[in-house]
Short mmCIF file of C-alpha atoms and ligand atoms in Angstrom, two decimals:
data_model
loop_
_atom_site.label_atom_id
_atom_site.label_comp_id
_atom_site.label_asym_id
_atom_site.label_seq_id
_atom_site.Cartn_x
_atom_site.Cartn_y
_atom_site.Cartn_z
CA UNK T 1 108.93 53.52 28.18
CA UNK T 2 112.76 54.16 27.39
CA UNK T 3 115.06 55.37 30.29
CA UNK T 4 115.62 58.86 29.02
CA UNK T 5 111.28 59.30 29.41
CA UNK T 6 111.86 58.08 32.90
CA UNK T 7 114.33 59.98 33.55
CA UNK T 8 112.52 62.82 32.62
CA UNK T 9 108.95 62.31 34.11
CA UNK T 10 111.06 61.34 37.81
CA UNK T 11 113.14 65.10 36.98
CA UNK T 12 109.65 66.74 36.11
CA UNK T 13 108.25 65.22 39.79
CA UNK T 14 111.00 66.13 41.96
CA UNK T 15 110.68 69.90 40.23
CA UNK T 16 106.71 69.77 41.39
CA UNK T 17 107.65 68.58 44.97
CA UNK T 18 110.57 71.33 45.34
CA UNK T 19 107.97 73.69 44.19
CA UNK T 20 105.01 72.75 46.67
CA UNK T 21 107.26 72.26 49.08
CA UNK T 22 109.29 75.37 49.04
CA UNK T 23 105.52 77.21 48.91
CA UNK T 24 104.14 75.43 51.70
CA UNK T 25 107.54 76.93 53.72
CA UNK T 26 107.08 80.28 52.28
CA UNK T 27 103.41 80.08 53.66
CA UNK T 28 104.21 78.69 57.07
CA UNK T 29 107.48 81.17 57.51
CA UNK T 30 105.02 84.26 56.46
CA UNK T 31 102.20 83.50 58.99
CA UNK T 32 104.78 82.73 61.55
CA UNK T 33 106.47 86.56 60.97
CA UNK T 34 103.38 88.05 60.94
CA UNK T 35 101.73 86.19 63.99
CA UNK T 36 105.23 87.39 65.90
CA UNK T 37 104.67 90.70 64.43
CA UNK T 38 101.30 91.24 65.73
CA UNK T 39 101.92 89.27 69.06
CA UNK T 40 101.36 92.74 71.24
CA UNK T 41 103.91 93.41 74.50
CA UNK T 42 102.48 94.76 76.96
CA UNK T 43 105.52 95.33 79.22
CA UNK T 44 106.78 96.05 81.31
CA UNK T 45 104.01 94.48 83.76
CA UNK T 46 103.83 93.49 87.39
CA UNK T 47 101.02 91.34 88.48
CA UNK T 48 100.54 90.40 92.57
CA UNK T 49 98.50 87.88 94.00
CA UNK T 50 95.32 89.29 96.43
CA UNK T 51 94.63 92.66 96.51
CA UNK T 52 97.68 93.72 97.92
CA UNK T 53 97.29 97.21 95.79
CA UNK T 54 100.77 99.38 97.85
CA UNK T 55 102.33 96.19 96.83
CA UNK T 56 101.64 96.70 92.80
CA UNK T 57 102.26 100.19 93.25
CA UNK T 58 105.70 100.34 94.55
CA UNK T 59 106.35 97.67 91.53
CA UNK T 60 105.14 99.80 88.77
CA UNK T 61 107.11 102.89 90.24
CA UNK T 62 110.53 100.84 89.75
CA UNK T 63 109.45 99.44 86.34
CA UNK T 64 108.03 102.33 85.47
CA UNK T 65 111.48 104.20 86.16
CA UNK T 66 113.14 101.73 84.17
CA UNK T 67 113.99 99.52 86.88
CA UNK T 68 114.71 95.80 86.57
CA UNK T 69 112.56 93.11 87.40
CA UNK T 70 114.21 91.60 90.34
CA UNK T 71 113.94 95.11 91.79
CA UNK T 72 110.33 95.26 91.40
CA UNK T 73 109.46 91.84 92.78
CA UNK T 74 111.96 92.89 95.73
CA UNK T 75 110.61 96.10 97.02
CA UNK T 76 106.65 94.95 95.93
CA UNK T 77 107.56 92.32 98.45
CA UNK T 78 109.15 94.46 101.01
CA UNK T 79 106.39 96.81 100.44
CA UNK T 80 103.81 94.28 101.99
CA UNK T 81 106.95 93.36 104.86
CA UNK T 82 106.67 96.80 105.80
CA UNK T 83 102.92 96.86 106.21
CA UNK T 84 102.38 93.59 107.02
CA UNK T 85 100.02 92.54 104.31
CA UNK T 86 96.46 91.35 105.94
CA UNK T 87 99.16 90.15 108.83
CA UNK T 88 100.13 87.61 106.97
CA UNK T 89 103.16 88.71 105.16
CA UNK T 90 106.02 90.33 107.21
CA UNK T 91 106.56 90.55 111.18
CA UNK T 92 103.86 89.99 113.91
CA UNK T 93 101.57 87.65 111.71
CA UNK T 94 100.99 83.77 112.05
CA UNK T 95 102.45 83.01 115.44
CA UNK T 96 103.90 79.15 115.63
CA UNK T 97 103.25 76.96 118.43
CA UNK T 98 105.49 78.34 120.89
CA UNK T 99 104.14 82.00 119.62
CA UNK T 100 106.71 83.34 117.42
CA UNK T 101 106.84 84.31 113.52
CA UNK T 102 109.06 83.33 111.30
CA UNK T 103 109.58 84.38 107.84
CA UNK T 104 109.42 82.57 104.39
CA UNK T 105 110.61 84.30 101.04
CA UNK T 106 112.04 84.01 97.70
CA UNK T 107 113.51 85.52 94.77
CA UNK T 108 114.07 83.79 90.81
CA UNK T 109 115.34 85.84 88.41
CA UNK T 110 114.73 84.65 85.19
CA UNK T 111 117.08 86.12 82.74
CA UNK T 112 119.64 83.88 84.90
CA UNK T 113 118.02 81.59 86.61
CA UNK T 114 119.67 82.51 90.03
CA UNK T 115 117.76 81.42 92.77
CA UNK T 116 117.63 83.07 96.43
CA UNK T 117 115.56 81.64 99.78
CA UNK T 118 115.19 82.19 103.14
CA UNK T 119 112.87 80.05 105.13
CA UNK T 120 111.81 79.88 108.53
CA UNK T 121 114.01 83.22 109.14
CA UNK T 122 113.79 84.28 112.60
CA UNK T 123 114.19 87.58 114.75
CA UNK T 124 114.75 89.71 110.99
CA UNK T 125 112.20 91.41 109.03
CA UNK T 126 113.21 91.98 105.75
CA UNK T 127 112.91 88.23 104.39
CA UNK T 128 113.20 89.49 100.64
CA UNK T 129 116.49 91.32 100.57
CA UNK T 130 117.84 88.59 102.78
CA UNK T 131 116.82 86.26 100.04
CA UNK T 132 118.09 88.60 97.40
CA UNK T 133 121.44 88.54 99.61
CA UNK T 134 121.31 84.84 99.32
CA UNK T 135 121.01 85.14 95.25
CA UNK T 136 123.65 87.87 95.15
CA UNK T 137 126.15 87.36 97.81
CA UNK T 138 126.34 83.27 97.74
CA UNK T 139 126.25 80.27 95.82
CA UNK T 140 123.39 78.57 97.78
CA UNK T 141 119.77 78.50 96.79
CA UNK T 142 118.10 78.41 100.11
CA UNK T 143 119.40 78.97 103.81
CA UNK T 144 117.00 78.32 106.71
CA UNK T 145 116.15 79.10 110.57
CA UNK T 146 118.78 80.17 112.70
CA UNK T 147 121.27 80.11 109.76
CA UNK T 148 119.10 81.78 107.91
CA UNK T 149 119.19 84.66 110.56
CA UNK T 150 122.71 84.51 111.33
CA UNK T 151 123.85 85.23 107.28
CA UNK T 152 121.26 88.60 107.29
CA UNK T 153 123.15 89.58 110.55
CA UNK T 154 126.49 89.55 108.49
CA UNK T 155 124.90 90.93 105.69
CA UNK T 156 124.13 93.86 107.89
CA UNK T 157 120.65 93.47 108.83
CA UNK T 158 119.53 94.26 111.92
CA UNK T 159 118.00 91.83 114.65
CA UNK T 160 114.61 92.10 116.01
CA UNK T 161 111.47 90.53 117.88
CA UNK T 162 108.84 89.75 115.54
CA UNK T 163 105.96 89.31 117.68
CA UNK T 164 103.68 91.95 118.25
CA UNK T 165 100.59 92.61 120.56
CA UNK T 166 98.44 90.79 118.16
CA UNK T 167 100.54 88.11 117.14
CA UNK T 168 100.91 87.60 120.74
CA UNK T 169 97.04 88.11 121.60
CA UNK T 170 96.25 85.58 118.93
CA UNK T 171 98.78 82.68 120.42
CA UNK T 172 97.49 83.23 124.05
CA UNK T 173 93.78 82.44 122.57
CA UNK T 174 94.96 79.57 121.04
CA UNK T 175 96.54 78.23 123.86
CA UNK T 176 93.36 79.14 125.66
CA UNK T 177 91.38 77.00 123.24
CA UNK T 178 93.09 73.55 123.66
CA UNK T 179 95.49 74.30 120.49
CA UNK T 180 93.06 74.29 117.78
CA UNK T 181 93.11 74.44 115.16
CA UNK T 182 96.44 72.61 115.16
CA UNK T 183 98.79 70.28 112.21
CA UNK T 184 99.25 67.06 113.86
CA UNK T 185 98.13 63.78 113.04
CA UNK T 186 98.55 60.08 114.37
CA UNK T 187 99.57 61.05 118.12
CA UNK T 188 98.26 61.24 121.50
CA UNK T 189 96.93 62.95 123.04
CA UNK T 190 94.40 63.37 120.57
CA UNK T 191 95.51 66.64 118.78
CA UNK T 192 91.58 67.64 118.28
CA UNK T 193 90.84 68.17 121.47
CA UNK T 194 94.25 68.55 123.87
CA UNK T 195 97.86 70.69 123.55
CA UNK T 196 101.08 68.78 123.57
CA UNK T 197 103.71 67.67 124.09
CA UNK T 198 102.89 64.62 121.82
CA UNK T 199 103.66 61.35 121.24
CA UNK T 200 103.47 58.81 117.62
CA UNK T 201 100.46 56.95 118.23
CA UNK T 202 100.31 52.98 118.61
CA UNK T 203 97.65 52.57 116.38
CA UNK T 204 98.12 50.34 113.11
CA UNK T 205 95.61 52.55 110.76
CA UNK T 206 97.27 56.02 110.73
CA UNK T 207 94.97 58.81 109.22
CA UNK T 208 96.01 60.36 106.07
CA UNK T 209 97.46 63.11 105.56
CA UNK T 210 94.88 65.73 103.63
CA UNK T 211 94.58 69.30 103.28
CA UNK T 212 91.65 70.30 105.49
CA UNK T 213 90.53 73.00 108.20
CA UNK T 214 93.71 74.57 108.80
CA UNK T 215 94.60 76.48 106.44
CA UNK T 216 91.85 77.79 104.98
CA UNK T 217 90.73 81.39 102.61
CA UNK T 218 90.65 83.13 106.30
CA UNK T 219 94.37 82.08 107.70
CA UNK T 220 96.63 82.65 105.32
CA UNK T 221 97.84 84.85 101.99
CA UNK T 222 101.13 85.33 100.26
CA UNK T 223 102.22 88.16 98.18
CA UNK T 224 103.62 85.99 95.40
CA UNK T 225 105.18 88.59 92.73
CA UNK T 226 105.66 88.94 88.73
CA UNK T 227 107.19 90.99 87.21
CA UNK T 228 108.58 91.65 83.21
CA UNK T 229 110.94 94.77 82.98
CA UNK T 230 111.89 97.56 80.03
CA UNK T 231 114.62 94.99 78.62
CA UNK T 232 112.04 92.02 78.67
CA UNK T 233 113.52 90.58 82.01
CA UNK T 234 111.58 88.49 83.89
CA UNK T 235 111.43 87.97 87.99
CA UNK T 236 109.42 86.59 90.57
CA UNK T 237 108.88 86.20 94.34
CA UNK T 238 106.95 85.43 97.22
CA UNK T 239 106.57 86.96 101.24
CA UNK T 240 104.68 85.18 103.67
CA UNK T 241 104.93 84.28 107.35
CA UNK T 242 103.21 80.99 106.93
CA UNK T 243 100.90 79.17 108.57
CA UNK T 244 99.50 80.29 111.78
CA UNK T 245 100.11 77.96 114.70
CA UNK T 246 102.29 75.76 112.32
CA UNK T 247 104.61 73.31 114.32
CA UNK T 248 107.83 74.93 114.96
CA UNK T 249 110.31 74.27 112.26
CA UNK T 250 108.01 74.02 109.01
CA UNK T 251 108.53 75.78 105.79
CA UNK T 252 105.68 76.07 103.40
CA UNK T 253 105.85 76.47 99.92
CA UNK T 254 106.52 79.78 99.32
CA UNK T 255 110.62 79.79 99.25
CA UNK T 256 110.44 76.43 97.22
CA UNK T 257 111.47 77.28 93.98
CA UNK T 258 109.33 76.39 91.25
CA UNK T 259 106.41 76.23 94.05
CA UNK T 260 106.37 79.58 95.42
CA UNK T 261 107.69 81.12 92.51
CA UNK T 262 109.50 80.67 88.78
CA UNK T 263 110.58 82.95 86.36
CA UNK T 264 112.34 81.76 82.57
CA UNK T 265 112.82 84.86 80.35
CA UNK T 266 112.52 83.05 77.56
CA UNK T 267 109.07 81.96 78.84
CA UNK T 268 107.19 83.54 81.44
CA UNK T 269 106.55 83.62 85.01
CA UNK T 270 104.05 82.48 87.58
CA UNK T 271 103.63 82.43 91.35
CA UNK T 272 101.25 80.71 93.84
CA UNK T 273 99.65 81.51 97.50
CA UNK T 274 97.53 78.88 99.17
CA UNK T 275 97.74 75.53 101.16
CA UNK T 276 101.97 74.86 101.05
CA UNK T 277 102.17 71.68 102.62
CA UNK T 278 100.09 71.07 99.94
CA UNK T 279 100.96 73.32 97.13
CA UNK T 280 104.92 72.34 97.34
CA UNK T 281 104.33 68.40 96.80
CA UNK T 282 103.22 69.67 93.07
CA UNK T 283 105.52 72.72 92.22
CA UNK T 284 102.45 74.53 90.35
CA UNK T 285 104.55 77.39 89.52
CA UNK T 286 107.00 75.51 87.77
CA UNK T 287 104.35 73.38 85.86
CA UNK T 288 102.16 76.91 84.77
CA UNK T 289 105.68 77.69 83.30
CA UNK T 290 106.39 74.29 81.49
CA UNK T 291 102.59 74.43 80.00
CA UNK T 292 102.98 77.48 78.82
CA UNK T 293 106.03 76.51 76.96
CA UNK T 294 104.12 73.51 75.26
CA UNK T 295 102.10 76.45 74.06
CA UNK T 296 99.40 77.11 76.71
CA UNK T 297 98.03 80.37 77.46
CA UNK T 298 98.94 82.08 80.90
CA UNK T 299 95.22 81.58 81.53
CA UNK T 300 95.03 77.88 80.84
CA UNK T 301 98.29 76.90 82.63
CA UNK T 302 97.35 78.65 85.70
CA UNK T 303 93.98 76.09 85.67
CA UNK T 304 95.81 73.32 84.35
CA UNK T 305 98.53 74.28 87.55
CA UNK T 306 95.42 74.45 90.35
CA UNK T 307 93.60 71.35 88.94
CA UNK T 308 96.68 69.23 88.85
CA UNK T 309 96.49 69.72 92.80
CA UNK T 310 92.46 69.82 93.08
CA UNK T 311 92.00 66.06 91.40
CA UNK T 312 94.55 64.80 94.63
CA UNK T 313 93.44 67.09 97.28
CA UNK T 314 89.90 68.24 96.26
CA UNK T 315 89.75 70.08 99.45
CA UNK T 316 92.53 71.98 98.95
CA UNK T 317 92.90 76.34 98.81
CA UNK T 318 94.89 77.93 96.44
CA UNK T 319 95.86 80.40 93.43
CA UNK T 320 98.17 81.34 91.15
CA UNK T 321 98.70 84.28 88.46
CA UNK T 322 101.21 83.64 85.65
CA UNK T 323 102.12 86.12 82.62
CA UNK T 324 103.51 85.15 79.44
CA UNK T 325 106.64 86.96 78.50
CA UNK T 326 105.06 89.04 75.83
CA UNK T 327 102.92 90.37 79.17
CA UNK T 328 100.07 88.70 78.36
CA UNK T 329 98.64 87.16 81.89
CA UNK T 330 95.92 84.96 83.75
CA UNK T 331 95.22 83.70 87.01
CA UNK T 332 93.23 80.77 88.34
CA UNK T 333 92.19 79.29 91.92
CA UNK T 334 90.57 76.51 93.77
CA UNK T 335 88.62 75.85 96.63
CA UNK T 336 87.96 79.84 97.66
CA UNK T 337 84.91 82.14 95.86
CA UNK T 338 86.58 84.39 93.98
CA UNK T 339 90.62 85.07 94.23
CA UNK T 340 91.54 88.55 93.54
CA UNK T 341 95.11 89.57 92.02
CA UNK T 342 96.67 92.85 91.54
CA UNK T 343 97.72 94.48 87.96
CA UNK T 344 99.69 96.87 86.69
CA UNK T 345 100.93 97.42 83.22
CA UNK T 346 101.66 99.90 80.28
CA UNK T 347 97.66 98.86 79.38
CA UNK T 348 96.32 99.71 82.91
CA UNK T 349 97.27 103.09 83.79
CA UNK T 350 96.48 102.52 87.71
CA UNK T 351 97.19 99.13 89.80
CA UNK T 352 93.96 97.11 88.86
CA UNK T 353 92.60 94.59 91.01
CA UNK T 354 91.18 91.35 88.92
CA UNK T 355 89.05 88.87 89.76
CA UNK T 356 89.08 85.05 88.81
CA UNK T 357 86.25 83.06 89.98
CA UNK T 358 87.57 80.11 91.23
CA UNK T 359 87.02 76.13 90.64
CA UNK T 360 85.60 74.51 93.73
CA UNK T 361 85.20 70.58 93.04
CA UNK T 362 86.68 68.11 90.42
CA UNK T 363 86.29 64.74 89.63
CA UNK T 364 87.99 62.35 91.86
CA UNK T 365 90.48 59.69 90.57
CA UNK T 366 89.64 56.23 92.81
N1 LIG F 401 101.50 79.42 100.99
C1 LIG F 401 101.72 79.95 102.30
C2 LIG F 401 102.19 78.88 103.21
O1 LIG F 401 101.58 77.82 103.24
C3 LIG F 401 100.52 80.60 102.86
C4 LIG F 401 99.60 81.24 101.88
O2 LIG F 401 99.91 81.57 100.78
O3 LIG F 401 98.45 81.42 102.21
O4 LIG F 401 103.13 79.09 103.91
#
């Protein structure tokens, strides 16, 4: 064969391998339009965990008014404040050991990823506008306790007991019954049977930590919040006042970005209730986020999220609902029946209140 028939067969090839190639890209770039074209939003949408229905409402009002999505997770959360979600969002809910509430809350915003916390906020009831102070009016992330409390008093909020009858009624009984159910470990007097004051126990083999009896599907909820505005915004947020008879001082989850809460715009959002000293060692609402960027459905990162946890703490209660930003959404939960969330969207013309049947035992790692 002469070098001009080489030359020739080698120009005829790379002509074939343009061609397929630039066909194949024409394929791939057509089904890639039309899959984006037919990729349905359903926003805006707000989605709450439990059935905290006024919640969901007072959401869909703001969206539904054109309102942003930091808004609606805001006043969905202050909606449950005010009416003290199944006591355990808001004032006069889950007393501490020396009887008095404090409040945990949080605020992303996703379009910006500004951050705002409060945690352990005493004597002040409106934890989520003091956390959306703490996004809007400073550069910190999180303030706690007393400092916490002092910042809402300069931002104008007004001070306050937050114990009521009940929260009060339900400390004196547990005082009355030797302190139990209580979150110590490892001291003496033995915490399952006496009060404190205690003391670290001398004893080489220390229990380990595990979830267990204490927080449980009848002591606790948080309203965690999602929500995707008109503009395709994205926010979420959580309310809670924690654990009752937690040891003074603890924060759960809930304010911990990326465990309470996280919003990306360019993503999606998701946001958890359940166990917190548990929940915040694995930031699931961070992770549902990540999966769902490595292409996993709202649905499948929210059981991905709760099984993460579940294979390390197989006793362990939780849930979590995440939405996609196109709207699309899913929720999964562990350790309780059934976990119910709240939606409402441009598909659901009233707040709907879902249902997930939830996971109760996985394999255990050794
Ligand atoms: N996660 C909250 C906490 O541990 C309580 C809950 O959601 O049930 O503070």
């Amino acid at each position: 064969m002469d070098a001009s028939t080489c030359l020739k067969i080698v120009t005829k090839l790379l002509v074939y391998v343009s061609l397929v190639f630039l066909i194949i890209v024409t394929i791939l770039t057509g089904f890639y339009i039309y899959s984006r074209a037919n990729t349905k939003l359903i926003i805006p949408i707000v989605i709450n965990t439990w059935a905290f229905q006024n919640s969901a409402s007072k959401s869909w009002e703001i969206l539904n008014a054109n309102g942003t999505a930091i808004e609606a997770v805001v006043e969905g959360c202050s909606t449950c404040e005010i009416s003290q979600c199944d006591g355990t969002v808001g004032f006069g809910g889950s007393p501490d050991e020396n009887g008095e509430s404090t409040l945990d809350a949080l605020l992303v915003d996703g379009a910006t990823m500004n951050v705002g916390a409060v945690g352990g906020l005493k004597r002040i009831k409106q934890a989520s506008k003091v956390a959306q102070h703490v996004m809007e009016n400073t550069k910190h992330t999180l303030l706690v306790g007393e400092g916490a409390t002092q910042f809402a008093i300069e931002m104008g909020f007004k001070e306050t007991n937050l114990s009521t009858n009940s929260s009060l009624h339900l400390w004196n009984n547990w005082k009355k019954n030797s302190c139990q159910p209580n979150f110590w470990i490892n001291v003496t007097p033995n915490p399952e049977i006496k009060c404190g004051p205690y003391k670290p126990h001398t004893l080489r083999t220390l229990k380990s930590k595990s979830s267990g009896s204490v927080i449980n599907r009848f002591n606790h909820d948080t309203i965690g919040v999602v929500a995707i505005d008109n503009r395709g915004n994205i926010a979420a947020g959580t309310s809670t006042n924690g654990a009752k008879f937690k040891i003074p001082g603890r924060v759960g989850d809930s304010p911990i970005p990326g465990s309470g809460a996280y919003a990306m715009n360019n993503i999606g959002a998701a946001a958890a209730t359940g166990d917190g000293d548990i929940l915040m060692r694995f930031l699931p609402s961070f992770q549902a986020v990540q999966l769902m960027k490595q292409g996993y459905s709202p649905e499948g990162a929210a059981i991905l999220a709760m099984n993460t946890i579940a294979d390390y703490y197989p006793e362990f209660t939780g849930a979590i609902v995440v939405v996609d930003k196109f709207g699309n959404y899913g929720a999964a939960c562990y350790g309780l029946e059934s976990f119910p969330y709240s939606v409402a969207s441009s598909e659901h013309s009233h707040v709907t209140v879902m249902h997930v049947k939830c996971q109760n035992s996985r394999p255990q790692y050794q």
